[in-house]
Coordinates of C-alpha atoms in Angstrom, one line a residue:
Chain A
X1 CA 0.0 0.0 0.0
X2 CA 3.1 2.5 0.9
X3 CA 5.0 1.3 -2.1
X4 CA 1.9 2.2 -4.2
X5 CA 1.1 5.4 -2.4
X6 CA 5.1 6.6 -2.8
X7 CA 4.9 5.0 -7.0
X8 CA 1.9 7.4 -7.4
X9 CA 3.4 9.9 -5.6
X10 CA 6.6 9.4 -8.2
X11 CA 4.8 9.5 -11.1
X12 CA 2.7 12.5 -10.7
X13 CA 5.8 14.5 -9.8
X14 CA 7.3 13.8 -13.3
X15 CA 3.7 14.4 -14.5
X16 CA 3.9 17.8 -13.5
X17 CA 7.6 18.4 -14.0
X18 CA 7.3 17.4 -17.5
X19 CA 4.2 19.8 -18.3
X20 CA 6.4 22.6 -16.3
X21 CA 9.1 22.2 -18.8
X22 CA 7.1 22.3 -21.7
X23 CA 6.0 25.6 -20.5
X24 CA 9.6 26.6 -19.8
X25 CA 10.4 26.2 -24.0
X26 CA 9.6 29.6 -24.5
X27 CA 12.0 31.3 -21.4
X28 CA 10.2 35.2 -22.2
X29 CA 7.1 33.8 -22.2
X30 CA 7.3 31.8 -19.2
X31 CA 9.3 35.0 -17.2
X32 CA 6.3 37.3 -18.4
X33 CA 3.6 35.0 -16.8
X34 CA 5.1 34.7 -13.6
X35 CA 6.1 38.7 -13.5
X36 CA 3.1 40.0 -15.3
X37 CA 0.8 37.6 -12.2
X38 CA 2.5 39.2 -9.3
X39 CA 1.9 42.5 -10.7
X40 CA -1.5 41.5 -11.8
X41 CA -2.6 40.7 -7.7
X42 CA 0.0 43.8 -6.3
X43 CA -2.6 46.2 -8.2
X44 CA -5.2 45.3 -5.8
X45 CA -3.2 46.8 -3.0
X46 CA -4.7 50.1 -4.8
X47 CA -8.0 49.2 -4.0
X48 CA -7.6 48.5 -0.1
X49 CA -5.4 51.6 0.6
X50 CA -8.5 53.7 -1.2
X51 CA -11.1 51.4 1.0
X52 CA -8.7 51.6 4.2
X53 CA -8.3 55.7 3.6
X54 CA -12.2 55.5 4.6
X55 CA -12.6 53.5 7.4
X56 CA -9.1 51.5 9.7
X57 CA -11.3 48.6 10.1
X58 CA -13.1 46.8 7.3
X59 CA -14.9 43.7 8.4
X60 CA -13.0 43.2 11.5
X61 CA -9.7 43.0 9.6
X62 CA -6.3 45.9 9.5
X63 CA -5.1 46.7 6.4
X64 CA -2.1 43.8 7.3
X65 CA -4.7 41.4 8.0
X66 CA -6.0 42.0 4.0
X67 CA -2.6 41.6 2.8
X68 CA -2.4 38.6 4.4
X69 CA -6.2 37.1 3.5
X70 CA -4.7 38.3 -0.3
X71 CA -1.3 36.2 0.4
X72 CA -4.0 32.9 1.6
X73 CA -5.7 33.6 -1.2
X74 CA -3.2 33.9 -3.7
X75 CA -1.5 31.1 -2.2
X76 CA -4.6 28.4 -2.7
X77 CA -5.2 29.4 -5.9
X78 CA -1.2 29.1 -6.7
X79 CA -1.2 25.7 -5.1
X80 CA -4.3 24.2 -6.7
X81 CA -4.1 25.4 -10.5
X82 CA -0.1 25.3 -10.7
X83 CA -0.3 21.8 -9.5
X84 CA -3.7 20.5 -10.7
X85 CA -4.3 22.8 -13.3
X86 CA -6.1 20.2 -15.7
X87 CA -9.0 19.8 -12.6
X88 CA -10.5 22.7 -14.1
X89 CA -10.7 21.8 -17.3
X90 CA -11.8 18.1 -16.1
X91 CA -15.3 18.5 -17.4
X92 CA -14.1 19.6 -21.1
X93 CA -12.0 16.8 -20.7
X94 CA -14.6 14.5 -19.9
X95 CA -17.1 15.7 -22.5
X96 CA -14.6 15.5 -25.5
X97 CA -13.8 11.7 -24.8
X98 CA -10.5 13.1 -24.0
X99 CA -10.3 11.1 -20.6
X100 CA -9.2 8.0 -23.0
X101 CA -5.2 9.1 -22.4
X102 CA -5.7 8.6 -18.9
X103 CA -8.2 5.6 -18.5
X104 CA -4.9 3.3 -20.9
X105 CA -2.3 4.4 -18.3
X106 CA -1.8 1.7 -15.1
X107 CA -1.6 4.6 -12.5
X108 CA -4.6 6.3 -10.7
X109 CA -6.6 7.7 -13.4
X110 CA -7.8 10.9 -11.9
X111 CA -4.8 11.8 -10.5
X112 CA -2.8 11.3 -14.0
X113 CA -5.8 13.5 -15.4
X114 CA -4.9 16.3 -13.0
X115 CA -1.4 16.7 -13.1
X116 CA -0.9 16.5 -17.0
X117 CA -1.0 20.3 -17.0
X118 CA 0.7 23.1 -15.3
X119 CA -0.7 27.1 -15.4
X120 CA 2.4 29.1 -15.5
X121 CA 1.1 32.1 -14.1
X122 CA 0.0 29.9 -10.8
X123 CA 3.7 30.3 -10.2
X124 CA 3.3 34.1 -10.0
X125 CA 0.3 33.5 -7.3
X126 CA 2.5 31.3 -5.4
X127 CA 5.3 34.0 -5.7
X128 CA 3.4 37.3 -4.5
X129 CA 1.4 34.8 -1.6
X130 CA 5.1 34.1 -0.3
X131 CA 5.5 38.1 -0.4
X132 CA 2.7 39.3 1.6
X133 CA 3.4 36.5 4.1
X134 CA 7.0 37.6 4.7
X135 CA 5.5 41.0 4.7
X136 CA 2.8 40.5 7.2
X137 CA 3.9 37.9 9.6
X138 CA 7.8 38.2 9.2
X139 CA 8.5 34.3 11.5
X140 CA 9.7 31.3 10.3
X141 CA 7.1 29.3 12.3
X142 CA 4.6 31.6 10.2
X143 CA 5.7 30.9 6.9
X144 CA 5.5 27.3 7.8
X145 CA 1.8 27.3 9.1
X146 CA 1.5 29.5 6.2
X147 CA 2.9 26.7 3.7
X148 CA 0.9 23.8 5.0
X149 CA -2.3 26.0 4.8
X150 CA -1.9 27.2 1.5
X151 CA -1.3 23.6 0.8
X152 CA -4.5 22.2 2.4
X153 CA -6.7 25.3 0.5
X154 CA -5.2 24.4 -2.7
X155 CA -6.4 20.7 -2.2
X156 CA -9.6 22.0 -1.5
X157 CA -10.2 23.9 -4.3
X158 CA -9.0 21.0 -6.3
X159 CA -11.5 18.8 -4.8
X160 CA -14.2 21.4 -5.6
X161 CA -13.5 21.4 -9.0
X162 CA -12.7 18.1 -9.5
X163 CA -16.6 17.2 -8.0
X164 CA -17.5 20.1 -9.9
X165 CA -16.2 18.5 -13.1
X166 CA -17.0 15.5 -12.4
X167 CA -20.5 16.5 -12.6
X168 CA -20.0 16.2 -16.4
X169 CA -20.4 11.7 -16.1
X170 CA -24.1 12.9 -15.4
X171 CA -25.1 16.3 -17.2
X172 CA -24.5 18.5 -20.1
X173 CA -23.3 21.8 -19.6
X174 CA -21.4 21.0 -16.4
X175 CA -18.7 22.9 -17.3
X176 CA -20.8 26.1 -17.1
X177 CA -21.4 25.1 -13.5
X178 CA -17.7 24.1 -12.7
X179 CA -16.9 27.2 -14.0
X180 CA -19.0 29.5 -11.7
X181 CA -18.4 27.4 -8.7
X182 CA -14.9 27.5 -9.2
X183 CA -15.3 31.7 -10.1
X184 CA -17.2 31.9 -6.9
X185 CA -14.6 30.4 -5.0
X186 CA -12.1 33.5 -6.2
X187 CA -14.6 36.0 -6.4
X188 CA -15.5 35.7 -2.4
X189 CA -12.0 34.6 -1.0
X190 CA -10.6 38.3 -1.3
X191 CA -13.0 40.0 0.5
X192 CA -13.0 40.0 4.6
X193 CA -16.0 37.5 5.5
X194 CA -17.3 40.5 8.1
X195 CA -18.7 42.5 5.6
X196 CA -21.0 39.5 4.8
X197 CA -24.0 38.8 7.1
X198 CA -26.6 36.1 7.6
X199 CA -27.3 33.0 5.0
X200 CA -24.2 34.5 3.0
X201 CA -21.4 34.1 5.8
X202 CA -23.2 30.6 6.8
X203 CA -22.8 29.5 3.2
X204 CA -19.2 30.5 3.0
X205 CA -18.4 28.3 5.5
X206 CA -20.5 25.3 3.9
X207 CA -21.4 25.4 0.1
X208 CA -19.4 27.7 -0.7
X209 CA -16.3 27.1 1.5
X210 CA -14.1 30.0 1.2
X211 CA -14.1 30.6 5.1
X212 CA -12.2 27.8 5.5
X213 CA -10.1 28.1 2.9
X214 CA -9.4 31.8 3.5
X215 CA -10.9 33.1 6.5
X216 CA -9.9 30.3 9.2
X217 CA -6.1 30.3 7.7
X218 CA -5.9 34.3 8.2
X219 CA -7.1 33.7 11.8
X220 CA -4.6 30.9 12.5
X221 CA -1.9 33.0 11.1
X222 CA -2.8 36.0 13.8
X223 CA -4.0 34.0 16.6
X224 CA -3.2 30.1 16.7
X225 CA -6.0 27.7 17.6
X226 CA -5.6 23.8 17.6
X227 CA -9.5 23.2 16.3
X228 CA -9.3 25.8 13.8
X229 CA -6.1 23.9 12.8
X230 CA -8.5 20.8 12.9
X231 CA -11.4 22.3 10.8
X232 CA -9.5 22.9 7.7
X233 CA -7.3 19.8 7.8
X234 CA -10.3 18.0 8.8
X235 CA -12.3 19.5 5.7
X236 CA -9.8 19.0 3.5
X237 CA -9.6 15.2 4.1
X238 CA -13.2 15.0 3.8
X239 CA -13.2 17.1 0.4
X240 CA -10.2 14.7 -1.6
X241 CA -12.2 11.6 -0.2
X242 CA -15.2 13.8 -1.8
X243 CA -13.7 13.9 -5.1
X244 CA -12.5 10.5 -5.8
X245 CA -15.6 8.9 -4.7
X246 CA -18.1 11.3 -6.9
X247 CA -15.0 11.1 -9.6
X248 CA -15.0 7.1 -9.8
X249 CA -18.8 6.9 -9.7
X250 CA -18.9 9.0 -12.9
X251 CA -16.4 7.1 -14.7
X252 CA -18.7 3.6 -14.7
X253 CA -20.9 5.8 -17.0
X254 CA -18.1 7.1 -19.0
X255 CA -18.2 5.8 -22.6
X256 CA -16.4 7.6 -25.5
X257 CA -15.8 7.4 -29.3
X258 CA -12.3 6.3 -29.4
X259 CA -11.5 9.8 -30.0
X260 CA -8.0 10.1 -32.1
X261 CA -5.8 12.5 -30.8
X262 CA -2.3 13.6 -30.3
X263 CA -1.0 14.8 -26.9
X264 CA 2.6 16.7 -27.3
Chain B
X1 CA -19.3 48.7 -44.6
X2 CA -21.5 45.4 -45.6
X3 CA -19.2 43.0 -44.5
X4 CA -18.5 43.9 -41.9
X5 CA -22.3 44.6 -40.7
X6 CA -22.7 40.7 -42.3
X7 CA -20.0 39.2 -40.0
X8 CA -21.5 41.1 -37.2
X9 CA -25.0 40.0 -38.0
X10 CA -23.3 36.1 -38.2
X11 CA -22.0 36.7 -35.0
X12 CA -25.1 38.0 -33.3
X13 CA -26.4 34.8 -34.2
X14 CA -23.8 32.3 -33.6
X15 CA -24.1 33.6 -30.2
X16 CA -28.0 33.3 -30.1
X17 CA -26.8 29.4 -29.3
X18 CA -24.6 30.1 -26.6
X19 CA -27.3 31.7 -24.4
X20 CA -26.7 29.3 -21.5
X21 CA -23.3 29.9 -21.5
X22 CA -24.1 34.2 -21.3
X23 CA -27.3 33.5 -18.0
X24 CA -24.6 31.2 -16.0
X25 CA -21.8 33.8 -16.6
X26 CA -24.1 36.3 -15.5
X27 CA -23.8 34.4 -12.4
X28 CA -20.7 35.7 -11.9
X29 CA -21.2 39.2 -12.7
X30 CA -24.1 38.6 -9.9
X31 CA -21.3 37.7 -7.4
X32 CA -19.1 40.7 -7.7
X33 CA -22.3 42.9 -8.0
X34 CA -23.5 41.6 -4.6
X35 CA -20.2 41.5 -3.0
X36 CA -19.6 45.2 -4.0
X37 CA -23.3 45.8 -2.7
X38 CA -22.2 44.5 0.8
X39 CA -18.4 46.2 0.9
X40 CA -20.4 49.5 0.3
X41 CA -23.3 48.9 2.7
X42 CA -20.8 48.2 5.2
X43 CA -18.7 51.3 4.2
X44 CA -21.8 53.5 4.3
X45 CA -22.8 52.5 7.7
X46 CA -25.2 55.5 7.5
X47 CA -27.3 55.2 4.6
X48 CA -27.5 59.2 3.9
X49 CA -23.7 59.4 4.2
X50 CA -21.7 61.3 1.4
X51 CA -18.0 60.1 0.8
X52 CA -16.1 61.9 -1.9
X53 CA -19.5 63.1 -3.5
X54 CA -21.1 60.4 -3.8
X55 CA -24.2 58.5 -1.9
X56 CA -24.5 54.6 -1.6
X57 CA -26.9 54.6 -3.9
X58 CA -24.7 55.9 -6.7
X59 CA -22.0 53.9 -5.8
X60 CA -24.0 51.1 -6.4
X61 CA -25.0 52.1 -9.5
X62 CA -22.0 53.4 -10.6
X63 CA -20.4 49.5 -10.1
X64 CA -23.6 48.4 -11.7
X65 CA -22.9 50.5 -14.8
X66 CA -19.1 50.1 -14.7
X67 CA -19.3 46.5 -14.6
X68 CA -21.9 45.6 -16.9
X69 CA -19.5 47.1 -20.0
X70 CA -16.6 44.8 -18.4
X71 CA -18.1 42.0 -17.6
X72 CA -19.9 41.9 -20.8
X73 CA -17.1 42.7 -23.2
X74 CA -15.3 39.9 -22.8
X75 CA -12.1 41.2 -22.9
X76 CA -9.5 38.0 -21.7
X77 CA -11.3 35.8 -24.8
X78 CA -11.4 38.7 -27.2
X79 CA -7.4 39.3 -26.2
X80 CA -6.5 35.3 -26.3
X81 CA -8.4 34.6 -30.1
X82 CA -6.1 37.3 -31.0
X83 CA -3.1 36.3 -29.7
X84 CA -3.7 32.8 -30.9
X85 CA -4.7 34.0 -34.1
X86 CA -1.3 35.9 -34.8
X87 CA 0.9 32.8 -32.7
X88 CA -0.6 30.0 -35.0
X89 CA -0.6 31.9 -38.2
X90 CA -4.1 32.0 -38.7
X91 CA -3.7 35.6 -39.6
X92 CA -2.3 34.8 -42.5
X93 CA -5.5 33.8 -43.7
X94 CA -6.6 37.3 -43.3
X95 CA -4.2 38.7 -45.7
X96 CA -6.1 37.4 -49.0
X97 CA -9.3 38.2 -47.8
X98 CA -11.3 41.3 -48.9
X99 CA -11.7 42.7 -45.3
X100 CA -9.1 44.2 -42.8
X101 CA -8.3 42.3 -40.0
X102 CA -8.9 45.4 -37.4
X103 CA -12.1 46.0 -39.1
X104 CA -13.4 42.0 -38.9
X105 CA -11.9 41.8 -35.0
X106 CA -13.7 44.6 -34.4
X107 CA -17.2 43.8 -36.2
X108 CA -17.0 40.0 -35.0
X109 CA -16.6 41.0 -31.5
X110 CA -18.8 43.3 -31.4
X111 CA -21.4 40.9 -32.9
X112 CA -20.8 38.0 -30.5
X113 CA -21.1 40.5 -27.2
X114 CA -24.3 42.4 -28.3
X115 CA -26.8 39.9 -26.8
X116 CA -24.3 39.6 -23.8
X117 CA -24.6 43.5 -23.5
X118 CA -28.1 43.7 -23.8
X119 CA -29.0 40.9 -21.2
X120 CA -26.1 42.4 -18.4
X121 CA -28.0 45.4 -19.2
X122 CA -31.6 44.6 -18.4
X123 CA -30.0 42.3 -15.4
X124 CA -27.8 44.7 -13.8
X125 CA -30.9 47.1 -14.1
X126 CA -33.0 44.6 -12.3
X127 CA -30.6 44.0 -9.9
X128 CA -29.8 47.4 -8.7
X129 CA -33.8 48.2 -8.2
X130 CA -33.6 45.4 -6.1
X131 CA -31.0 46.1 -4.1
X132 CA -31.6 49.7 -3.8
X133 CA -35.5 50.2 -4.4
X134 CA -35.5 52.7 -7.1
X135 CA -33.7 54.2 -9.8
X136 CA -31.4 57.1 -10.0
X137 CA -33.5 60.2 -11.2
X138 CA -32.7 60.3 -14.7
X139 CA -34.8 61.7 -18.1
X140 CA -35.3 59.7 -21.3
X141 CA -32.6 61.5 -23.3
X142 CA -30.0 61.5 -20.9
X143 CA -30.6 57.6 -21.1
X144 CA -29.8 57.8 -24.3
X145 CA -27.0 59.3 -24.1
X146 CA -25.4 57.1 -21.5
X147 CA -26.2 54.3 -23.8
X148 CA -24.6 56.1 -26.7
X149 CA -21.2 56.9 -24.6
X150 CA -21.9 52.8 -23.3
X151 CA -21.6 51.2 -27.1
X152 CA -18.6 54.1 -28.0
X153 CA -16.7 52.5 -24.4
X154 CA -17.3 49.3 -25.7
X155 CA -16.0 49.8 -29.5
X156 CA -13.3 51.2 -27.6
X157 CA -12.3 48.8 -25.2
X158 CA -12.6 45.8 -27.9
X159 CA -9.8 48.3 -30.0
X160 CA -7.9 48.4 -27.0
X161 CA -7.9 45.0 -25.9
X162 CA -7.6 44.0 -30.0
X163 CA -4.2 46.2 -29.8
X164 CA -2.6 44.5 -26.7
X165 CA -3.7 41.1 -28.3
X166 CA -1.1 42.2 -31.4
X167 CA 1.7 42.2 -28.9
X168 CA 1.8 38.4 -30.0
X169 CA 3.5 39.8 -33.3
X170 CA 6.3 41.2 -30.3
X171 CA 6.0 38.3 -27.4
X172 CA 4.5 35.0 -28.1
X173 CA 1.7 35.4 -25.3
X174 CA 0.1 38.8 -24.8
X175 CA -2.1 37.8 -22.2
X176 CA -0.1 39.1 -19.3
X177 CA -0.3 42.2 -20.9
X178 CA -3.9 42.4 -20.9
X179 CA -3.9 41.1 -17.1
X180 CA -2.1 44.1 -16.2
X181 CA -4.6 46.0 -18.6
X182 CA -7.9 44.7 -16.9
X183 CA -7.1 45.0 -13.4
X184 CA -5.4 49.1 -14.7
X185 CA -9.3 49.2 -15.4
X186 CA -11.1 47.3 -13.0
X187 CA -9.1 48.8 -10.1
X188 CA -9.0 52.5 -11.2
X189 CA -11.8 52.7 -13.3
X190 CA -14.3 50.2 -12.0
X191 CA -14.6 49.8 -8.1
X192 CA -14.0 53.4 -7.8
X193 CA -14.7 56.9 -9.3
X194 CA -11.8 58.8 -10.0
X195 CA -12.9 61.6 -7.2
X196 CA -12.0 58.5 -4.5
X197 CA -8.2 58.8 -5.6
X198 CA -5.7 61.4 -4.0
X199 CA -6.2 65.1 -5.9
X200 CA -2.3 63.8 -7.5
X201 CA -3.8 61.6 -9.7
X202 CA -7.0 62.3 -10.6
X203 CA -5.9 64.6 -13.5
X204 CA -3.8 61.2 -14.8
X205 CA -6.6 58.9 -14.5
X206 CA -9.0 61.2 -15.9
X207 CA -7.7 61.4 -19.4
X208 CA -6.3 57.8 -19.2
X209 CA -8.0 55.0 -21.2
X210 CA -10.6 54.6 -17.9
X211 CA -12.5 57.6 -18.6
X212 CA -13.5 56.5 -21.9
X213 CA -14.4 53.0 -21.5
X214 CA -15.6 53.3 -17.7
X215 CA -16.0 56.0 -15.6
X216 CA -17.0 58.1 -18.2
X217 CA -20.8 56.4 -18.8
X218 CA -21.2 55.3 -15.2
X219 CA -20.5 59.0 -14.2
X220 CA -23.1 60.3 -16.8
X221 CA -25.3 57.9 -15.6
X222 CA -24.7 58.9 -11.6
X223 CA -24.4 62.9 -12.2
X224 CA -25.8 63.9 -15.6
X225 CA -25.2 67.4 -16.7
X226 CA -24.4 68.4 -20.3
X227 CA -21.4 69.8 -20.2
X228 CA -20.4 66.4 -18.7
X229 CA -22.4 64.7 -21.4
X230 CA -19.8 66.6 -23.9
X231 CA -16.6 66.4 -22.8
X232 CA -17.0 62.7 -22.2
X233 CA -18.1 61.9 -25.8
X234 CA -15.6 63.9 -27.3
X235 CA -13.1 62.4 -25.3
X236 CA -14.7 59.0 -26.3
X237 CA -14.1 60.1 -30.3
X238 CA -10.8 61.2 -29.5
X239 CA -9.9 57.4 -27.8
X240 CA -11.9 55.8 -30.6
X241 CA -9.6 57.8 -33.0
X242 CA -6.8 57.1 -31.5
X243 CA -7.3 53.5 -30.6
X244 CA -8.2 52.9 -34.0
X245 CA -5.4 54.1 -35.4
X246 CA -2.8 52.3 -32.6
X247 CA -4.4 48.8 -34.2
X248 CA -3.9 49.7 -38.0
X249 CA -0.5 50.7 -36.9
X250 CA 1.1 47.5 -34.8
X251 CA -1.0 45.3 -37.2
X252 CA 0.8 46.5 -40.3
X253 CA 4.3 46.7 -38.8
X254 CA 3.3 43.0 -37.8
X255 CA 2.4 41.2 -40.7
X256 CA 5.8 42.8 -42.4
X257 CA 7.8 40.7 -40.5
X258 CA 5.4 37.3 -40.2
X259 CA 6.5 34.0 -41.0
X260 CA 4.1 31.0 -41.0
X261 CA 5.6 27.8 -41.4
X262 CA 3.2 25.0 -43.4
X263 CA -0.4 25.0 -42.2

């Protein structure tokens, strides 16, 4: 069981060091994505110092406590689509018969499907979350808890979109609703969760979980808690087991064409 | 003129197919919406408040306004299609056909947002009566005109974004360029008035690309006055002008040096 764990483990390591290096072909292009990204989130800073020059306190948070819901964010969002990057394109995948590449291979088939394909610009994300940490909380211990939370929010944002895909083995247009779920997810993370009130803030800690992802990592980071600590790890276990289950239920109904096609 | 008002036509109703895809991004667009409505209710802790001119009820509408014309432009496909189009040599194609490439960019586009545009429109109007509870006081021809300076920001902004997609020509992916580009917009020129920035900057911002393809028709639509009404369509002709012209000029200096190798 170990041996097959650390095998699987292996192989999607050169999974997604070969799709990094066929993004690193082009050297200027590859530079620009991951410069042009942490630009790309700095410009928000803009935004909270006008907000912040109208009230100190938005949502129960300081202007460093932003930053820092910004670096959790960022960081997630690195994590997930820089490492599982095809996840959100799983329900394309799955409607275009393209699945067939993966289903022929002897490893686990949804994780071959979600490592084939890296997003350069994740590395930006990843890059600028590092920034505002070092920033904000300025310990090693922080960076640390910082690094293992990132870690569990990417996984579950790549559980969401993998159930979210997976959604395609039973319905058409799936990917519509992948797609705003997974938009949701961003959309709501950057934002302090005390500006939201009533159904809303009990469905961002439920449906819609960006308070653990976000929220419940930016209070760890000021002011440690063991059960927090245990609610996102805990959610996150739930979440991959989640995924796989809904993913390998779908794929007994998963029939395709014998689509022809050439993967470089 | 024909063709182009043919491809736009084909357009209009290729996208009469995708309407699914245009009601679940409005989704989306109904997100930010409500998290901007909640960031400024929180922010305006008393309703009658006034910060930097404005009331809570024209900041909603002003973000209402501001991002129906960028969430219905479609700005990151418009830039990718062409960047792609220039990186896999499909603009070759263009260069025997009877139509300039600005001109069908601009006319397809244009033809597969309208039915985008018109849905954010009656949408975002919906939501923001129910949000808010009634309207901003406003007379028939000064909605005209705000729809008027609307389409010329959105001509505009797809020259804009059609120009930063022609980077490719430079750099093999112009994307990050129009990242940089749409949060220069949606930061500056979509969240915010210009009158919320220090006194420094405003005069910057206020000639810069934001004031023609943002602030310019939610401000009209906020605080309509005439004189405002001018200046901000002439500014509009002198982008569209310009904009225009910035196109024709990286496009030809592109396809000089193009290579395409088999197809």
């Amino acid at each position: 069981m170990l041996t097959a764990v650390k095998n699987q483990g292996k192989i999607s390591i050169l999974s997604i060091k070969y799709a990094l290096m066929k993004e690193m072909l082009n050297k200027t292009t590859f530079l620009t994505n991951v410069i042009f990204m942490i630009l790309n989130n700095a410009s928000f800073i803009i935004q909270w110092i006008v907000l912040y020059s109208i009230q100190d306190n938005i949502g129960g948070y300081t202007f460093q406590q932003v930053l820092l819901l910004w670096g959790v964010a960022a960081g997630s969002y690195g994590v997930s689509h820089f490492f599982f990057e095809n996840a959100y394109e799983l329900a394309e995948t799955i409607t275009d018969g393209k699945l067939d590449a993966y289903i022929v291979q002897p490893k686990n088939i949804l994780l071959s499907a979600i490592t084939s394909k890296v997003k350069t610009s994740a590395l930006g994300d990843l890059l600028y979350a590092y920034i505002m940490c070092v920033v904000v909380a300025r310990s090693f211990s922080s960076i640390l808890l910082f690094t293992f939370l990132i870690i569990c929010g990417g996984i579950i944002l790549t559980g969401i979109a993998v159930i979210l895909g997976s959604l395609s083995f039973w319905f058409k247009r799936a990917d519509m609703v992948a797609e705003a779920g997974n938009g949701w997810m961003t959309n709501f993370a950057n934002y302090p969760d005390g500006i939201f009130k009533g159904v809303v803030k009990v469905l961002l800690y439920t449906l819609i979980p960006v308070g653990i992802v976000n929220y419940i990592p930016v209070q760890l980071l000021t002011h440690f808690r063991l059960s927090n600590l245990g609610i996102v790890v805990g959610f996150a276990s739930v979440i991959i087991l989640l995924a796989f289950i809904v993913f390998y239920r779908g794929l007994k109904r998963y029939s395709s064409s014998n689509l022809m096609s050439m993967r470089i | 003129m024909r063709k182009y008002v043919f491809i736009f036509k084909s357009e209009v109703m290729s996208s009469l197919q995708y309407i699914w895809n245009i009601l679940f991004g409005f989704l989306g667009y109904l997100v930010i919406l409500f998290i901007f409505f909640q960031l400024w209710q929180y922010l305006y802790s008393d309703p009658s408040q006034v910060i930097h001119g404005y009331t809570m009820e024209e900041m909603v509408w002003y973000v209402i306004v501001t991002e129906v014309l960028w969430s219905s432009l479609g700005g990151r496909k418009l830039c990718m299609k062409i960047s792609n189009d220039v990186k896999s040599g499909n603009i070759a194609y263009n260069l025997c056909k009877p139509y300039s490439y600005i001109g069908y960019a601009l006319s397809s586009h244009l033809g597969s947002i309208l039915l985008k545009f018109i849905i954010y429109v009656i949408l975002g109007m919906s939501l923001g009566l129910l949000f808010l509870g009634s309207f901003p006081s406003i007379s028939i021809l000064s909605i005209l005109v705000v729809l008027l300076s609307s389409i010329l920001a959105t001509i505009i902004s797809t020259l804009l974004i059609t120009f930063i997609g022609l980077f490719a020509f430079k750099i093999e992916d112009a994307n990050p360029f129009y990242w940089l580009y749409s949060k220069f917009i949606l930061v500056l020129g979509t969240i915010f008035p210009v009158e919320f920035f220090p006194q420094v900057i405003r005069p910057i911002l206020q000639y810069s690309p934001i004031f023609a393809v943002t602030y310019g028709p939610a401000k009209l639509f906020v605080h309509f006055t005439l004189e405002n009404a001018i200046e901000v369509l002439c500014i509009q002709g002198i982008y569209l002008v310009i904009s225009y012209l910035l196109c024709l000029w990286l496009y030809k200096k592109g396809v000089k040096n193009l290579n395409v190798n088999g197809g």
